[in-house]
mmCIF file of C-alpha atoms in Angstrom:
data_model
loop_
_atom_site.group_PDB
_atom_site.id
_atom_site.type_symbol
_atom_site.label_atom_id
_atom_site.label_comp_id
_atom_site.label_asym_id
_atom_site.label_seq_id
_atom_site.Cartn_x
_atom_site.Cartn_y
_atom_site.Cartn_z
ATOM 1 C CA MET S 285 23.362 -36.171 7.638
ATOM 2 C CA ASP S 286 24.780 -32.696 8.583
ATOM 3 C CA ILE S 287 21.869 -30.518 9.357
ATOM 4 C CA SER S 288 24.259 -27.492 10.192
ATOM 5 C CA ALA S 289 25.266 -27.679 6.173
ATOM 6 C CA LEU S 290 21.597 -26.326 5.425
ATOM 7 C CA TRP S 291 22.183 -23.142 7.537
ATOM 8 C CA ASP S 292 23.557 -20.368 5.557
ATOM 9 C CA ALA S 293 23.291 -16.714 7.386
ATOM 10 C CA ASN S 294 23.490 -14.845 3.952
ATOM 11 C CA GLY S 295 20.983 -16.990 1.831
ATOM 12 C CA ALA S 296 18.691 -16.537 4.543
ATOM 13 C CA GLY S 297 18.955 -12.957 5.022
ATOM 14 C CA ILE S 298 18.162 -12.490 1.478
ATOM 15 C CA VAL S 299 15.202 -14.786 1.487
ATOM 16 C CA LEU S 300 13.616 -13.520 4.541
ATOM 17 C CA GLY S 301 14.435 -10.123 4.188
ATOM 18 C CA GLY S 302 13.745 -9.606 0.695
ATOM 19 C CA THR S 303 10.416 -11.076 1.428
ATOM 20 C CA LEU S 304 9.359 -8.963 4.090
ATOM 21 C CA LEU S 305 10.618 -5.818 2.446
ATOM 22 C CA ALA S 306 8.567 -6.857 -0.753
ATOM 23 C CA THR S 307 5.418 -7.612 1.236
ATOM 24 C CA PHE S 308 5.665 -3.980 3.137
ATOM 25 C CA LEU S 309 6.043 -2.100 -0.231
ATOM 26 C CA ALA S 310 3.297 -3.927 -1.447
ATOM 27 C CA CYS S 311 0.911 -3.836 1.056
ATOM 28 C CA GLY S 312 -0.773 -0.722 2.682
ATOM 29 C CA ARG S 313 -0.367 0.456 6.384
ATOM 30 C CA ARG S 314 -3.954 -0.780 7.003
ATOM 31 C CA GLU S 315 -2.993 -4.291 5.668
ATOM 32 C CA ILE S 316 -0.249 -4.455 7.540
ATOM 33 C CA SER S 317 -1.716 -3.152 11.047
ATOM 34 C CA ALA S 318 -4.557 -5.615 10.332
ATOM 35 C CA ALA S 319 -2.279 -8.437 9.919
ATOM 36 C CA MET S 320 -0.225 -8.002 13.189
ATOM 37 C CA HIS S 321 -3.345 -7.277 14.859
ATOM 38 C CA SER S 322 -4.675 -10.859 13.700
ATOM 39 C CA LEU S 323 -1.454 -12.418 14.541
ATOM 40 C CA GLY S 324 -1.481 -11.129 17.801
ATOM 41 C CA ALA S 325 -5.257 -12.368 18.468
ATOM 42 C CA LEU S 326 -3.797 -16.068 17.463
ATOM 43 C CA MET S 327 -2.168 -15.811 21.123
ATOM 44 C CA LYS S 328 -5.657 -15.106 22.613
ATOM 45 C CA PRO S 329 -8.663 -17.488 23.375
ATOM 46 C CA ARG S 330 -10.898 -17.583 20.599
ATOM 47 C CA PHE S 331 -14.550 -16.295 20.717
ATOM 48 C CA ASP S 332 -16.481 -18.977 22.586
ATOM 49 C CA TYR S 333 -20.304 -19.476 21.739
ATOM 50 C CA GLU S 334 -21.391 -21.198 24.739
ATOM 51 C CA LYS S 335 -19.471 -18.844 27.235
ATOM 52 C CA ALA S 336 -21.063 -15.855 25.445
ATOM 53 C CA ARG S 337 -24.249 -17.218 25.311
ATOM 54 C CA ALA S 338 -24.400 -18.184 29.179
ATOM 55 C CA GLU S 339 -23.056 -14.245 29.889
ATOM 56 C CA ILE S 340 -26.360 -12.922 28.450
ATOM 57 C CA ALA S 341 -28.556 -15.874 28.927
ATOM 58 C CA ARG S 342 -29.920 -14.025 32.478
ATOM 59 C CA ASP S 343 -30.634 -10.903 30.951
ATOM 60 C CA VAL S 344 -32.416 -12.230 27.556
ATOM 61 C CA GLU S 345 -34.818 -14.003 29.984
ATOM 62 C CA GLU S 346 -35.453 -10.905 31.364
ATOM 63 C CA ILE S 347 -36.155 -9.318 28.253
ATOM 64 C CA ARG S 348 -38.446 -12.373 27.393
ATOM 65 C CA HIS S 349 -40.426 -11.590 30.727
ATOM 66 C CA ASP S 350 -40.449 -7.997 30.817
ATOM 67 C CA GLY S 351 -40.351 -6.907 27.213
ATOM 68 C CA LEU S 352 -38.378 -4.675 24.921
ATOM 69 C CA LEU S 353 -40.000 -1.542 26.559
ATOM 70 C CA ARG S 354 -38.547 -2.046 30.040
ATOM 71 C CA ALA S 355 -35.105 -3.970 28.668
ATOM 72 C CA HIS S 356 -31.870 -3.096 30.080
ATOM 73 C CA PRO S 357 -28.299 -3.499 27.829
ATOM 74 C CA LEU S 358 -27.152 -6.915 28.060
ATOM 75 C CA HIS S 359 -24.317 -7.600 30.481
ATOM 76 C CA THR S 360 -21.312 -8.777 28.619
ATOM 77 C CA SER S 361 -17.446 -8.539 28.099
ATOM 78 C CA ASP S 362 -17.662 -9.085 24.469
ATOM 79 C CA ARG S 363 -17.440 -5.473 22.466
ATOM 80 C CA GLU S 364 -19.607 -6.394 19.533
ATOM 81 C CA ILE S 365 -22.400 -8.250 21.685
ATOM 82 C CA ALA S 366 -22.400 -4.918 23.397
ATOM 83 C CA LEU S 367 -22.864 -3.103 20.452
ATOM 84 C CA VAL S 368 -25.908 -5.198 19.231
ATOM 85 C CA SER S 369 -27.222 -5.008 22.882
ATOM 86 C CA ASP S 370 -27.058 -1.114 22.916
ATOM 87 C CA ALA S 371 -28.862 -0.657 19.220
ATOM 88 C CA LEU S 372 -31.657 -3.140 20.432
ATOM 89 C CA ILE S 373 -32.120 -1.015 23.622
ATOM 90 C CA HIS S 374 -32.000 2.192 21.951
ATOM 91 C CA ASP S 375 -34.420 1.399 19.403
ATOM 92 C CA ARG S 376 -36.503 -1.249 21.046
ATOM 93 C CA SER S 377 -36.657 -3.386 18.143
ATOM 94 C CA LEU S 378 -34.719 -6.586 16.552
ATOM 95 C CA ARG S 379 -34.411 -4.967 13.280
ATOM 96 C CA SER S 380 -31.615 -2.522 14.681
ATOM 97 C CA LEU S 381 -29.958 -5.478 16.480
ATOM 98 C CA ILE S 382 -29.829 -7.648 13.230
ATOM 99 C CA ALA S 383 -28.825 -4.269 11.128
ATOM 100 C CA THR S 384 -25.924 -3.745 13.753
ATOM 101 C CA HIS S 385 -24.752 -7.326 13.719
ATOM 102 C CA GLU S 386 -24.572 -7.103 9.812
ATOM 103 C CA ARG S 387 -22.630 -3.935 10.067
ATOM 104 C CA CYS S 388 -20.066 -5.589 12.289
ATOM 105 C CA GLN S 389 -20.057 -8.612 10.185
ATOM 106 C CA ARG S 390 -19.291 -6.888 7.343
ATOM 107 C CA GLN S 391 -16.435 -4.909 9.065
ATOM 108 C CA ARG S 392 -14.964 -8.223 10.314
ATOM 109 C CA GLN S 393 -15.077 -9.482 6.778
ATOM 110 C CA SER S 394 -13.085 -6.423 5.505
ATOM 111 C CA SER S 395 -10.725 -6.780 8.397
ATOM 112 C CA ARG S 396 -10.195 -10.648 7.455
ATOM 113 C CA LEU S 397 -9.542 -9.440 3.804
ATOM 114 C CA ALA S 398 -6.938 -6.757 4.847
ATOM 115 C CA ALA S 399 -5.427 -9.165 7.397
ATOM 116 C CA LEU S 400 -4.885 -12.216 4.989
ATOM 117 C CA ALA S 401 -3.366 -9.770 2.124
ATOM 118 C CA PRO S 402 0.227 -9.694 3.632
ATOM 119 C CA ILE S 403 0.756 -12.908 4.599
ATOM 120 C CA ARG S 404 -0.725 -14.303 1.255
ATOM 121 C CA GLN S 405 1.610 -11.718 -0.525
ATOM 122 C CA ALA S 406 4.868 -13.062 1.613
ATOM 123 C CA ALA S 407 4.015 -16.428 0.808
ATOM 124 C CA GLU S 408 4.128 -15.672 -3.024
ATOM 125 C CA MET S 409 7.018 -13.715 -2.481
ATOM 126 C CA ALA S 410 9.138 -16.220 -0.765
ATOM 127 C CA PRO S 411 10.061 -18.745 -3.547
ATOM 128 C CA VAL S 412 10.744 -15.477 -5.738
ATOM 129 C CA PHE S 413 13.340 -14.417 -3.449
ATOM 130 C CA GLY S 414 14.449 -17.881 -2.929
ATOM 131 C CA MET S 415 15.215 -17.833 -7.041
ATOM 132 C CA ALA S 416 17.001 -14.130 -6.214
ATOM 133 C CA GLY S 417 19.042 -15.731 -3.702
ATOM 134 C CA THR S 418 20.086 -18.487 -6.027
ATOM 135 C CA LEU S 419 21.262 -16.150 -8.955
ATOM 136 C CA PHE S 420 22.973 -13.823 -6.732
ATOM 137 C CA SER S 421 25.017 -16.701 -5.470
ATOM 138 C CA LEU S 422 25.693 -17.792 -8.887
ATOM 139 C CA SER S 423 26.506 -14.568 -10.073
ATOM 140 C CA GLN S 424 29.339 -14.536 -7.549
ATOM 141 C CA MET S 425 31.008 -17.652 -8.633
ATOM 142 C CA GLN S 426 34.371 -17.038 -10.539
ATOM 143 C CA VAL S 427 35.754 -20.509 -11.327
ATOM 144 C CA GLY S 428 38.901 -19.492 -12.616
ATOM 145 C CA ASP S 429 39.476 -17.347 -9.241
ATOM 146 C CA MET S 430 38.051 -19.671 -6.827
ATOM 147 C CA GLY S 431 39.369 -22.708 -4.781
ATOM 148 C CA ASP S 432 37.323 -25.690 -4.290
ATOM 149 C CA ALA S 433 35.781 -24.973 -1.096
ATOM 150 C CA GLN S 434 35.102 -21.426 -2.365
ATOM 151 C CA LEU S 435 33.096 -23.070 -5.209
ATOM 152 C CA LEU S 436 31.489 -25.329 -3.323
ATOM 153 C CA ALA S 437 30.165 -22.725 -0.683
ATOM 154 C CA SER S 438 28.469 -20.780 -3.706
ATOM 155 C CA VAL S 439 26.967 -23.869 -5.051
ATOM 156 C CA ALA S 440 25.572 -24.966 -1.600
ATOM 157 C CA MET S 441 24.144 -20.985 -0.944
ATOM 158 C CA ALA S 442 22.521 -21.125 -4.401
ATOM 159 C CA ILE S 443 20.714 -24.357 -3.382
ATOM 160 C CA VAL S 444 19.901 -23.563 -0.247
ATOM 161 C CA THR S 445 18.317 -20.273 -0.961
ATOM 162 C CA THR S 446 15.889 -21.852 -3.244
ATOM 163 C CA LEU S 447 15.065 -24.145 -0.378
ATOM 164 C CA TYR S 448 14.748 -21.664 2.124
ATOM 165 C CA GLY S 449 11.900 -19.987 -0.334
ATOM 166 C CA LEU S 450 9.975 -22.790 -0.877
ATOM 167 C CA LEU S 451 9.975 -23.764 3.103
ATOM 168 C CA LEU S 452 8.996 -20.216 3.921
ATOM 169 C CA ALA S 453 6.149 -20.038 1.957
ATOM 170 C CA ASN S 454 4.785 -23.543 2.322
ATOM 171 C CA LEU S 455 5.517 -24.371 5.905
ATOM 172 C CA GLY S 456 5.315 -20.949 7.088
ATOM 173 C CA PHE S 457 3.287 -18.237 5.335
ATOM 174 C CA HIS S 458 0.567 -20.570 3.618
ATOM 175 C CA PRO S 459 -0.176 -22.570 6.544
ATOM 176 C CA LEU S 460 -0.334 -19.307 8.940
ATOM 177 C CA ALA S 461 -2.881 -17.724 6.399
ATOM 178 C CA ARG S 462 -4.956 -21.042 6.385
ATOM 179 C CA LEU S 463 -4.942 -20.741 10.297
ATOM 180 C CA MET S 464 -5.933 -17.177 10.269
ATOM 181 C CA GLU S 465 -8.585 -17.644 7.839
ATOM 182 C CA ARG S 466 -9.915 -20.579 9.637
ATOM 183 C CA ARG S 467 -9.963 -18.865 13.131
ATOM 184 C CA MET S 468 -11.768 -15.782 11.836
ATOM 185 C CA LEU S 469 -14.180 -18.019 9.772
ATOM 186 C CA ALA S 470 -14.979 -20.011 12.976
ATOM 187 C CA GLU S 471 -15.689 -16.999 15.003
ATOM 188 C CA ASP S 472 -17.785 -15.354 12.087
ATOM 189 C CA GLU S 473 -19.985 -18.666 12.452
ATOM 190 C CA ASP S 474 -20.200 -18.596 16.037
ATOM 191 C CA ARG S 475 -21.056 -15.038 16.354
ATOM 192 C CA GLN S 476 -24.022 -15.490 13.670
ATOM 193 C CA ARG S 477 -25.160 -18.760 15.933
ATOM 194 C CA LEU S 478 -25.687 -16.675 18.921
ATOM 195 C CA ILE S 479 -27.307 -13.740 17.269
ATOM 196 C CA ASP S 480 -30.125 -16.280 15.409
ATOM 197 C CA TRP S 481 -30.444 -17.376 18.963
ATOM 198 C CA LEU S 482 -30.913 -14.345 20.307
ATOM 199 C CA ALA S 483 -32.970 -13.147 17.903
ATOM 200 C CA ALA S 484 -35.261 -16.211 18.399
ATOM 201 C CA GLN S 485 -35.474 -16.076 22.026
ATOM 202 C CA LEU S 486 -36.370 -12.264 21.896
ATOM 203 C CA ALA S 487 -38.961 -12.734 19.113
ATOM 204 C CA GLN S 488 -40.668 -15.252 21.162
ATOM 205 C CA GLY S 489 -41.011 -13.787 24.191
ATOM 206 C CA THR S 490 -42.005 -10.298 23.169
ATOM 207 C CA PRO S 491 -44.732 -10.875 20.475
ATOM 208 C CA HIS S 492 -46.151 -7.564 20.784
ATOM 209 C CA THR S 493 -42.868 -5.479 20.663
ATOM 210 C CA ARG S 494 -41.735 -3.259 17.336
ATOM 211 C CA THR S 495 -40.417 -6.688 15.858
ATOM 212 C CA ASN S 496 -41.320 -5.509 12.452
ATOM 213 C CA ALA S 497 -38.280 -6.957 10.754
ATOM 214 C CA PRO S 498 -37.512 -10.621 9.751
ATOM 215 C CA LEU S 499 -35.256 -12.565 11.703
ATOM 216 C CA GLU S 500 -33.446 -13.989 9.103
ATOM 217 C CA ARG S 501 -30.684 -11.639 7.890
ATOM 218 C CA ALA S 502 -31.510 -8.640 6.086
ATOM 219 C CA GLY S 503 -30.867 -8.266 2.499
#
């Protein structure tokens, strides 16, 4: 089998270029930016629940011992944990911690939807431009004026452009969207576990402080 026969630069340019252009035109700047940011995040270590918990465990124990009124912000390298910590210390209330976490959670969910939109759009557009490449190739065929080699080349391009569109969608953009979604959902779950643990620890250790909010998520 000659693998090189499956390569057609013109067909690849039509499918890939058309897919990317259509995606860019269909999606806004915010969605494109969110998608690029999420793609970059795939190259970085994912959020580590155990590491994040170990990082703040000592500070949490001190708060349990001394109470919220004497508490200091948690020492952490994670921006979101730092935000909920600042809210907790500023208001001396678990309600503020939970409310800040939920606000961050909603922002992450919004960013997730924005980031996935261009990838899913590209997955839908790739087969369309595969067919567009096929139609373009067929439109160039003039049987009476073409030699056998030229005719075969046009037929080959018509076939491979359809193949390019299917491969780009089903082996490229669809799996990429699922990978991004799984990564972001796993982070949501781990962050929720951390906040649940943190709220439970502080509630047990500071029964007389301003913990007038329920530990479960606010409605």
